[in-house]
Amino acid sequence: MNVTTQNLPNAPVFEVPDPVEEFGQDGGKFYRCYDALADEIDEDMVKGLKEQLDGMLIFAGLFAGVNTAFLALTLPLLSADPSDDISALLAQNNAILVQMATGRNDSIPANSRLPSAEFSPSHDIFAVNALFSLSLAFAIISSFLAVLGRQWLVYYRKKSGGGPDRQRWEQLKRFLGAARWQLEPILDDVLPSLLQIGLIIFCASLILYLRHLSPAISLIVGIPMYVGLAIFVGSALCTLWDKFCPFQSPLSHILFWSARAIPPAVKGIKALEWVKLRQGFSIKQLVDTLSRGREAETPESLQVIALQRAICTSDDPATLLHATANIFGITKVSQMEQLWSDRGFQERFLDQFQNSYSRMLQLRGHNQVNIAASSRLLYLSAAAHIVMYRDTKWDVHETLERSIDSLETESILIPHSQLLNSSTSLIRSTLSLRLLRYYCISRDLSGDTHDRFCNHLATTLAAQAHHDSRLSGIVSFTVMHHEDLLFGRSESIDVLRNAYRGCGTFKFNDSAQLCD
């Protein structure tokens, strides 16, 4: 295909790529786009988390200083005041001196127990110190975890040895590990929540301490604190009603997660057979599992994840087109099932499939129409390739079916002027899409439509078919069944899939029937 357009002066040339025969075999264009996208995503995440951790460290340091100052005032209240013992001893000594000075022989009761021996702190003071100490512990723990989190981020972005391919896949594995172990939620939600819990505990202990000193002052200080707490909880509850509410916080994330996770968890706990679980668990099994470690992702799985990541997160037309072109490199059913199983990928691909033409028309340049048509053709071909490599019924592709049914035949097939320069994968997939539309949607291949299709097939034979066995298979399949197509008889879609994958027993020599 390779349709290009030159934008305005000083703008780069935009090119619609050809489908690839093997994943990544496009001159490194997809990998360059993916590396730039992955680096941007990772850098944005790391930069945001580092800024948050730095702010936490500063606030935790100030908070710990204030908390320590209050502890310096309240901790001595847990033990007896030495001045009370001194006062008691002085009072007893004064009584003896007075008796001696007056010459009286009255016996003076001797009190051998000092006030410190009978001292016991009040419950309020004990609770105040316990809460102040707990608040300080939360501040120290959050500070320590913030420092540890910065070390995690350094490891996450640390470049490994080897070439760019090894670095790319290793960084993708780190990204998957960070997602699997919830690195971002831990640093973004758990750590700030520890500091916020410590602050709430500090406010409660401050109110108790002020109430011990003066109930009136405690009430004056407590009212704004209660109002602030109510605003904090209320803003978190607002996010349950509107997930796009700007009042996001660790508490709101916990509430949102709890609302989704608790009902399924309760059902799972009720259905869990605890007796069998206890019987099947052993320390030896646990040690064996930990010693083996987790099985790493296969290269094929990483390729699929890279495609999903590029298509689901990128808004760059070049990145999206190069990623779509590499869908043709997925030639295993298991890989295609993994690719299509991601709901985010489905929605994003269908959106591009339906709107790529109008979006490409918005590119600045002198050849927007051809670029838009070529882009739409690439997405159409990729859609056909996805369907051909999934062992599912056509009914599961309802949205895709409606989109294909709305297209004209001319928009599905490659123009004759571009056949010589088109890749065999593109030709094969567009032919399959036309047959797929007949088998499963319109069943209209008669009259002028049939003649145009036969002419297109003959041109394909002359142009490309002899150079690719799988294209030869789909052409031979079409030739062998063109009478069935003409008279409304159709084979199973599985037969078409086998022909597309090169698994059929079709002979290329049978294509001579078409020319007759």
Coordinates of C-alpha atoms in Angstrom, one line a residue:
M1 CA 0.0 0.0 0.0
N2 CA 2.5 2.6 1.2
V3 CA 0.4 5.6 0.4
T4 CA 2.2 8.8 1.6
T5 CA 1.4 12.4 1.9
Q6 CA 3.6 15.4 2.4
N7 CA 2.1 17.8 4.9
L8 CA 2.7 21.5 5.1
P9 CA 6.3 22.7 4.8
N10 CA 8.7 21.5 7.6
A11 CA 6.2 18.6 8.4
P12 CA 7.2 15.0 8.2
V13 CA 5.9 12.6 5.5
F14 CA 2.9 10.5 6.7
E15 CA 2.8 6.9 5.4
V16 CA 0.2 4.2 5.7
P17 CA 2.1 1.0 6.3
D18 CA 1.7 -2.4 4.6
P19 CA 0.6 -5.4 6.7
V20 CA 3.5 -7.4 7.9
E21 CA 4.1 -11.1 7.2
E22 CA 5.8 -11.6 10.6
F23 CA 5.4 -9.6 13.8
G24 CA 7.8 -6.6 13.9
Q25 CA 9.1 -7.2 10.4
D26 CA 8.3 -3.7 9.2
G27 CA 11.8 -2.1 9.3
G28 CA 11.4 -1.4 13.1
K29 CA 8.8 1.3 12.6
F30 CA 6.3 -0.3 15.0
Y31 CA 9.0 -0.8 17.6
R32 CA 10.2 2.8 17.4
C33 CA 6.6 4.0 17.8
Y34 CA 6.0 1.6 20.7
D35 CA 9.3 2.4 22.5
A36 CA 8.5 6.1 22.4
L37 CA 4.9 5.5 23.6
A38 CA 6.1 3.1 26.4
D39 CA 8.8 5.5 27.5
E40 CA 6.3 8.4 27.7
I41 CA 3.8 6.3 29.7
D42 CA 6.5 5.0 32.1
E43 CA 8.1 8.4 32.5
D44 CA 4.8 10.1 33.2
M45 CA 3.9 7.5 35.9
V46 CA 7.3 7.6 37.6
K47 CA 7.5 11.4 37.5
G48 CA 4.0 11.8 39.1
L49 CA 4.7 9.2 41.8
K50 CA 8.1 10.7 42.6
E51 CA 6.5 14.2 43.0
Q52 CA 3.9 12.7 45.3
L53 CA 6.4 10.8 47.4
D54 CA 8.6 14.0 47.7
G55 CA 5.6 15.9 49.0
M56 CA 4.8 13.1 51.4
L57 CA 8.3 13.1 52.8
I58 CA 8.2 16.9 53.4
F59 CA 4.7 16.8 55.0
A60 CA 5.6 13.7 57.1
G61 CA 8.7 15.4 58.4
L62 CA 6.8 18.5 59.5
F63 CA 4.0 16.5 60.9
A64 CA 6.3 14.3 62.9
G65 CA 8.0 17.4 64.4
V66 CA 4.6 18.9 65.5
N67 CA 3.6 15.5 66.9
T68 CA 6.8 15.1 68.8
A69 CA 6.3 18.6 70.4
F70 CA 2.9 17.5 71.7
L71 CA 4.3 14.2 73.0
A72 CA 7.0 16.2 74.9
L73 CA 4.1 17.9 76.7
T74 CA 1.9 14.8 77.4
L75 CA 4.4 12.0 78.0
P76 CA 5.5 13.4 81.4
L77 CA 1.9 13.2 82.5
L78 CA 2.1 9.4 82.5
S79 CA 4.5 9.4 85.4
A80 CA 4.4 11.0 88.8
D81 CA 5.7 14.5 89.3
P82 CA 8.9 14.4 91.4
S83 CA 8.0 17.8 92.9
D84 CA 5.0 16.2 94.6
D85 CA 7.3 13.9 96.6
I86 CA 9.6 16.8 97.5
S87 CA 6.6 18.8 98.6
A88 CA 5.4 15.9 100.8
L89 CA 8.8 15.5 102.4
L90 CA 9.1 19.2 103.0
A91 CA 5.7 19.4 104.6
Q92 CA 6.6 16.5 107.0
N93 CA 9.9 18.1 107.9
N94 CA 8.2 21.5 108.6
A95 CA 5.8 19.8 111.0
I96 CA 8.7 18.3 112.9
L97 CA 10.5 21.6 113.1
V98 CA 7.4 23.4 114.3
Q99 CA 6.9 20.8 117.1
M100 CA 10.5 21.2 118.2
A101 CA 10.2 25.0 118.2
T102 CA 7.0 25.0 120.3
G103 CA 8.3 22.3 122.8
R104 CA 5.3 20.1 122.3
N105 CA 5.6 16.4 122.6
D106 CA 2.7 15.5 120.3
S107 CA 3.4 12.5 118.1
I108 CA 3.6 13.3 114.4
P109 CA 2.1 10.6 112.2
A110 CA 4.8 9.3 109.9
N111 CA 3.7 8.8 106.3
S112 CA 6.2 6.5 104.7
R113 CA 4.4 6.3 101.3
L114 CA 5.2 9.1 98.9
P115 CA 2.7 10.4 96.4
S116 CA 4.6 8.8 93.5
A117 CA 4.0 5.4 95.0
E118 CA 0.3 5.8 94.7
F119 CA 0.3 7.7 91.4
S120 CA -1.8 6.4 88.5
P121 CA -2.4 8.4 85.2
S122 CA -5.9 9.2 84.3
H123 CA -7.6 7.4 81.5
D124 CA -7.7 10.6 79.4
I125 CA -4.0 11.1 79.6
F126 CA -3.3 7.5 78.8
A127 CA -5.5 7.7 75.7
V128 CA -4.0 11.0 74.6
N129 CA -0.5 9.6 74.7
A130 CA -1.4 6.4 73.0
L131 CA -3.1 8.3 70.2
F132 CA -0.2 10.8 69.8
S133 CA 2.3 7.9 69.7
L134 CA 0.2 6.0 67.2
S135 CA -0.1 9.1 65.0
L136 CA 3.7 9.5 65.1
A137 CA 4.2 5.8 64.2
F138 CA 2.0 6.3 61.1
A139 CA 4.0 9.3 60.1
I140 CA 7.3 7.4 60.5
I141 CA 6.0 4.3 58.6
S142 CA 4.7 6.4 55.7
S143 CA 8.1 8.2 55.5
F144 CA 10.0 5.0 55.4
L145 CA 7.7 3.5 52.8
A146 CA 8.0 6.7 50.7
V147 CA 11.8 6.3 50.7
L148 CA 11.4 2.6 49.8
G149 CA 8.9 3.6 47.1
R150 CA 11.5 5.9 45.5
Q151 CA 13.9 2.9 45.4
W152 CA 11.2 0.8 43.7
L153 CA 10.8 3.5 41.0
V154 CA 14.6 3.7 40.5
Y155 CA 14.6 -0.1 39.8
Y156 CA 11.6 0.2 37.6
R157 CA 13.3 2.7 35.3
K158 CA 16.8 1.2 35.5
K159 CA 18.1 0.3 32.1
S160 CA 19.3 -3.3 31.7
G161 CA 22.1 -4.5 29.5
G162 CA 21.7 -6.0 26.1
G163 CA 20.3 -4.5 22.9
P164 CA 17.1 -2.5 22.4
D165 CA 15.0 -5.7 21.9
R166 CA 16.0 -7.1 25.3
Q167 CA 15.5 -3.8 27.0
R168 CA 12.1 -3.4 25.4
W169 CA 10.7 -6.8 26.5
E170 CA 12.4 -6.5 30.0
Q171 CA 10.8 -3.1 30.5
L172 CA 7.4 -4.5 29.4
K173 CA 7.8 -7.4 31.9
R174 CA 8.5 -4.8 34.6
F175 CA 5.4 -2.9 33.6
L176 CA 3.4 -6.0 33.8
G177 CA 4.9 -6.9 37.2
A178 CA 4.1 -3.4 38.4
A179 CA 0.5 -3.7 37.3
R180 CA 0.2 -7.3 38.7
W181 CA 1.6 -6.2 42.1
Q182 CA -0.3 -2.9 42.2
L183 CA 2.7 -0.7 42.4
E184 CA 0.9 2.5 41.4
P185 CA -2.1 2.0 43.7
I186 CA 0.2 1.2 46.6
L187 CA 2.3 4.4 46.1
D188 CA -0.6 6.5 45.0
D189 CA -3.2 5.3 47.5
V190 CA -1.9 3.2 50.4
L191 CA 1.0 5.4 51.4
P192 CA -1.0 8.7 51.4
S193 CA -3.8 7.0 53.3
L194 CA -1.3 6.0 56.1
L195 CA -0.3 9.6 56.5
Q196 CA -4.0 10.8 56.4
I197 CA -4.9 8.2 59.0
G198 CA -2.1 9.5 61.2
L199 CA -3.3 13.0 60.8
I200 CA -6.9 12.0 61.7
I201 CA -5.6 10.2 64.8
F202 CA -3.5 13.3 65.7
C203 CA -6.6 15.6 65.5
A204 CA -8.6 13.2 67.8
S205 CA -5.8 13.1 70.3
L206 CA -5.5 16.9 70.3
I207 CA -9.2 17.3 71.0
L208 CA -8.9 14.8 73.9
Y209 CA -5.9 16.6 75.3
L210 CA -7.6 20.0 75.1
R211 CA -10.7 18.6 76.7
H212 CA -8.5 17.4 79.6
L213 CA -7.2 21.0 80.0
S214 CA -10.4 22.9 79.1
P215 CA -13.6 21.6 77.6
A216 CA -14.5 25.0 76.2
I217 CA -11.2 25.2 74.2
S218 CA -11.7 21.6 73.1
L219 CA -15.1 22.4 71.6
I220 CA -13.8 25.5 69.8
V221 CA -11.0 23.6 68.2
G222 CA -13.0 20.5 67.5
I223 CA -15.8 22.1 65.5
P224 CA -13.6 23.1 62.5
M225 CA -11.9 19.7 62.7
Y226 CA -15.2 17.9 62.6
V227 CA -16.3 20.0 59.6
G228 CA -13.0 19.2 57.8
L229 CA -13.5 15.5 58.4
A230 CA -17.1 15.6 57.1
I231 CA -15.9 17.4 53.9
F232 CA -13.2 14.7 53.5
V233 CA -15.6 11.8 53.8
G234 CA -18.3 13.5 51.8
S235 CA -16.0 14.3 48.9
A236 CA -15.0 10.6 48.9
L237 CA -18.6 9.5 48.8
C238 CA -19.3 11.8 45.8
T239 CA -16.9 9.7 43.7
L240 CA -19.1 6.7 44.2
W241 CA -21.9 8.4 42.5
D242 CA -19.8 10.1 39.8
K243 CA -16.5 8.3 39.0
F244 CA -15.3 11.4 37.1
C245 CA -15.8 13.6 40.2
P246 CA -12.6 15.6 40.7
F247 CA -12.5 14.9 44.5
Q248 CA -10.3 11.9 44.2
S249 CA -8.4 10.6 47.2
P250 CA -7.1 7.4 48.6
L251 CA -10.4 7.0 50.6
S252 CA -12.5 7.5 47.5
H253 CA -10.4 4.8 45.7
I254 CA -10.8 2.4 48.6
L255 CA -14.6 3.0 48.7
F256 CA -14.9 2.5 44.9
W257 CA -12.8 -0.7 45.1
S258 CA -14.8 -2.0 48.0
A259 CA -18.1 -1.4 46.3
R260 CA -17.0 -3.5 43.4
A261 CA -15.0 -6.2 45.2
I262 CA -17.0 -7.0 48.3
P263 CA -20.1 -8.6 46.7
P264 CA -18.1 -11.0 44.5
A265 CA -15.8 -11.8 47.4
V266 CA -18.7 -12.6 49.7
K267 CA -20.1 -15.0 47.1
G268 CA -16.7 -16.6 46.6
I269 CA -16.3 -17.1 50.3
K270 CA -19.7 -18.8 50.6
A271 CA -18.9 -21.1 47.7
L272 CA -15.4 -21.9 48.9
E273 CA -15.0 -25.4 50.3
W274 CA -12.7 -24.7 53.3
V275 CA -12.3 -28.4 54.2
K276 CA -10.9 -29.3 50.8
L277 CA -8.7 -26.1 50.9
R278 CA -7.2 -27.2 54.2
Q279 CA -6.6 -30.7 53.0
G280 CA -5.0 -29.5 49.8
F281 CA -2.6 -27.1 51.5
S282 CA 0.8 -28.0 52.8
I283 CA 4.0 -26.2 53.7
K284 CA 5.9 -28.3 51.2
Q285 CA 3.6 -27.2 48.4
L286 CA 4.1 -23.6 49.4
V287 CA 7.9 -23.9 49.5
D288 CA 7.9 -25.7 46.1
T289 CA 5.7 -22.9 44.6
L290 CA 8.0 -20.2 45.9
S291 CA 11.1 -21.9 44.8
R292 CA 9.9 -22.4 41.3
G293 CA 8.8 -18.8 41.1
R294 CA 6.2 -17.3 38.7
E295 CA 6.3 -18.5 35.1
A296 CA 7.5 -15.6 32.8
E297 CA 5.5 -14.4 29.9
T298 CA 6.3 -15.9 26.5
P299 CA 7.6 -13.8 23.6
E300 CA 4.3 -14.3 21.8
S301 CA 2.4 -13.1 24.8
L302 CA 4.6 -10.0 25.1
Q303 CA 4.0 -9.2 21.4
V304 CA 0.2 -9.3 22.0
I305 CA 0.5 -7.1 25.1
A306 CA 2.6 -4.6 23.2
L307 CA -0.1 -4.3 20.5
Q308 CA -2.8 -3.9 23.1
R309 CA -0.8 -1.2 24.9
A310 CA -0.1 0.7 21.7
I311 CA -3.6 0.7 20.4
C312 CA -5.3 1.3 23.7
T313 CA -3.2 4.2 24.8
S314 CA -1.9 6.0 21.8
D315 CA -3.5 8.9 19.9
D316 CA -0.8 9.2 17.3
P317 CA -2.1 8.1 13.9
A318 CA 1.3 6.7 12.8
T319 CA 1.6 4.5 16.0
L320 CA -2.0 3.2 15.6
L321 CA -1.5 2.3 11.9
H322 CA 1.9 0.6 12.5
A323 CA 0.3 -1.4 15.4
T324 CA -2.7 -2.3 13.2
A325 CA -0.3 -3.5 10.4
N326 CA 1.4 -5.8 12.9
I327 CA -1.9 -7.5 13.8
F328 CA -1.2 -9.5 10.6
G329 CA 1.9 -10.9 12.3
I330 CA -0.4 -12.7 14.8
T331 CA -0.9 -16.1 13.2
K332 CA -1.7 -18.3 16.1
V333 CA -5.3 -18.7 17.4
S334 CA -4.2 -18.5 21.0
Q335 CA -2.4 -15.2 20.4
M336 CA -5.5 -13.8 18.6
E337 CA -7.8 -14.9 21.4
Q338 CA -5.5 -13.2 23.9
L339 CA -5.5 -10.0 21.8
W340 CA -9.2 -9.9 21.4
S341 CA -10.1 -10.9 25.0
D342 CA -9.1 -7.4 26.2
R343 CA -12.2 -5.3 26.3
G344 CA -10.3 -2.1 26.1
F345 CA -8.6 -3.3 22.9
Q346 CA -12.0 -4.3 21.4
E347 CA -13.5 -0.9 22.1
R348 CA -10.5 1.0 20.8
F349 CA -10.1 -1.1 17.7
L350 CA -13.8 -0.9 16.8
D351 CA -13.6 2.9 17.3
Q352 CA -10.7 3.2 14.9
F353 CA -12.3 0.8 12.5
Q354 CA -15.5 2.9 12.3
N355 CA -13.9 6.4 12.4
S356 CA -10.5 6.0 10.8
Y357 CA -11.6 7.5 7.5
S358 CA -13.1 10.7 8.9
R359 CA -10.1 11.2 11.2
M360 CA -7.5 10.7 8.5
L361 CA -9.3 13.3 6.4
Q362 CA -8.4 15.8 9.1
L363 CA -4.7 15.4 8.4
R364 CA -3.1 18.5 6.8
G365 CA -1.7 17.8 3.4
H366 CA -2.5 17.3 -0.3
N367 CA -3.5 13.7 -0.4
Q368 CA -5.9 13.3 2.5
V369 CA -8.5 11.3 0.6
N370 CA -6.1 8.6 -0.5
I371 CA -4.5 8.4 2.9
A372 CA -8.0 8.1 4.5
A373 CA -9.0 5.3 2.1
S374 CA -5.8 3.4 2.6
S375 CA -6.2 3.7 6.4
R376 CA -9.7 2.4 6.3
L377 CA -8.6 -0.5 4.0
L378 CA -5.9 -1.4 6.5
Y379 CA -8.4 -1.5 9.4
L380 CA -10.8 -3.5 7.3
S381 CA -8.1 -6.0 6.5
A382 CA -7.0 -6.2 10.1
A383 CA -10.6 -6.9 11.1
A384 CA -10.8 -9.7 8.6
H385 CA -7.6 -11.1 9.9
I386 CA -8.8 -11.1 13.5
V387 CA -12.0 -12.9 12.5
M388 CA -10.1 -15.5 10.4
Y389 CA -7.8 -16.4 13.3
R390 CA -10.5 -16.7 16.0
D391 CA -12.3 -20.0 16.3
T392 CA -15.6 -18.4 17.3
K393 CA -19.0 -18.0 15.7
W394 CA -19.7 -14.9 13.7
D395 CA -22.4 -13.9 16.2
V396 CA -19.8 -12.7 18.7
H397 CA -18.7 -10.0 16.3
E398 CA -22.0 -8.1 16.2
T399 CA -20.6 -4.6 16.3
L400 CA -18.0 -5.6 13.6
E401 CA -20.8 -7.1 11.5
R402 CA -22.8 -3.8 11.5
S403 CA -19.7 -1.8 10.6
I404 CA -18.8 -4.2 7.7
D405 CA -22.4 -4.3 6.4
S406 CA -22.5 -0.5 6.1
L407 CA -19.6 -0.5 3.6
E408 CA -19.8 -0.5 -0.2
T409 CA -18.0 -3.4 -2.0
E410 CA -15.7 -0.9 -3.7
S411 CA -14.4 0.3 -0.3
I412 CA -13.5 -3.3 0.7
L413 CA -11.6 -4.4 -2.4
I414 CA -8.3 -2.8 -3.3
P415 CA -8.4 -0.6 -6.4
H416 CA -6.9 -2.2 -9.5
S417 CA -4.3 0.5 -9.8
Q418 CA -2.9 -0.4 -6.4
L419 CA -2.9 -4.2 -6.6
L420 CA 0.6 -4.4 -8.0
N421 CA 2.0 -2.4 -5.1
S422 CA -0.1 -4.0 -2.4
S423 CA 1.1 -6.7 0.0
T424 CA -0.2 -10.2 -0.3
S425 CA -1.5 -10.0 3.2
L426 CA -3.6 -7.0 2.4
I427 CA -5.0 -8.6 -0.8
R428 CA -5.7 -11.9 1.0
S429 CA -7.5 -10.2 3.9
T430 CA -9.6 -8.0 1.7
L431 CA -10.7 -10.9 -0.4
S432 CA -11.6 -12.8 2.8
L433 CA -13.5 -9.9 4.1
R434 CA -15.6 -9.7 0.9
L435 CA -16.3 -13.5 1.2
L436 CA -17.0 -13.1 4.9
R437 CA -19.5 -10.4 4.2
Y438 CA -21.3 -12.7 1.7
Y439 CA -21.3 -15.7 4.0
C440 CA -22.5 -14.0 7.1
I441 CA -24.2 -10.7 6.2
S442 CA -25.6 -9.8 2.8
R443 CA -25.3 -12.9 0.6
D444 CA -25.4 -10.6 -2.4
L445 CA -22.9 -11.6 -5.1
S446 CA -24.8 -11.5 -8.3
G447 CA -25.0 -9.4 -11.5
D448 CA -22.7 -6.5 -11.7
T449 CA -21.3 -7.2 -8.2
H450 CA -20.3 -10.7 -9.3
D451 CA -18.7 -9.4 -12.5
R452 CA -16.7 -6.8 -10.6
F453 CA -15.6 -9.3 -8.1
C454 CA -14.4 -11.7 -10.8
N455 CA -12.5 -9.0 -12.6
H456 CA -10.8 -8.1 -9.3
L457 CA -9.9 -11.7 -8.7
A458 CA -8.5 -12.1 -12.2
T459 CA -6.4 -9.0 -11.7
T460 CA -5.2 -10.4 -8.4
L461 CA -4.1 -13.7 -10.1
A462 CA -2.1 -11.8 -12.6
A463 CA -0.6 -9.5 -10.0
Q464 CA 0.3 -11.3 -6.9
A465 CA -1.2 -14.7 -6.3
H466 CA 1.7 -16.8 -7.5
H467 CA 4.0 -15.2 -4.9
D468 CA 2.2 -16.3 -1.8
S469 CA 0.8 -19.8 -1.0
R470 CA -1.8 -18.5 1.4
L471 CA -3.1 -16.0 -1.1
S472 CA -3.2 -18.8 -3.7
G473 CA -5.3 -20.8 -1.2
I474 CA -7.9 -18.1 -0.7
V475 CA -8.0 -17.4 -4.5
S476 CA -8.4 -21.1 -5.2
F477 CA -11.1 -21.3 -2.6
T478 CA -13.0 -18.4 -4.3
V479 CA -12.6 -20.0 -7.7
M480 CA -13.9 -23.4 -6.5
H481 CA -16.9 -21.9 -4.8
H482 CA -17.8 -19.0 -7.2
E483 CA -20.9 -20.8 -8.5
D484 CA -22.1 -21.3 -4.9
L485 CA -21.5 -17.6 -4.3
L486 CA -23.4 -16.7 -7.4
F487 CA -26.4 -18.9 -6.8
G488 CA -26.7 -18.2 -3.0
R489 CA -25.1 -21.4 -1.7
S490 CA -22.5 -21.0 1.0
E491 CA -20.0 -23.1 2.9
S492 CA -19.3 -22.9 6.6
I493 CA -17.2 -20.0 7.8
D494 CA -14.7 -22.6 9.1
V495 CA -13.9 -23.7 5.5
L496 CA -13.1 -20.1 4.7
R497 CA -10.9 -19.8 7.8
N498 CA -9.0 -22.9 6.8
A499 CA -8.4 -21.4 3.3
Y500 CA -7.3 -18.1 4.8
R501 CA -4.8 -19.8 7.2
G502 CA -3.5 -22.0 4.4
C503 CA -4.9 -25.2 6.0
G504 CA -7.2 -26.2 3.1
T505 CA -6.6 -28.6 0.3
F506 CA -7.2 -26.1 -2.5
K507 CA -5.3 -26.4 -5.8
F508 CA -4.1 -23.3 -7.4
N509 CA -4.5 -24.8 -10.9
D510 CA -8.3 -24.7 -10.3
S511 CA -8.1 -20.9 -10.7
A512 CA -8.1 -21.3 -14.4
Q513 CA -11.8 -21.9 -14.2
L514 CA -12.3 -18.2 -13.4
C515 CA -10.5 -17.0 -16.5
D516 CA -12.8 -19.1 -18.6

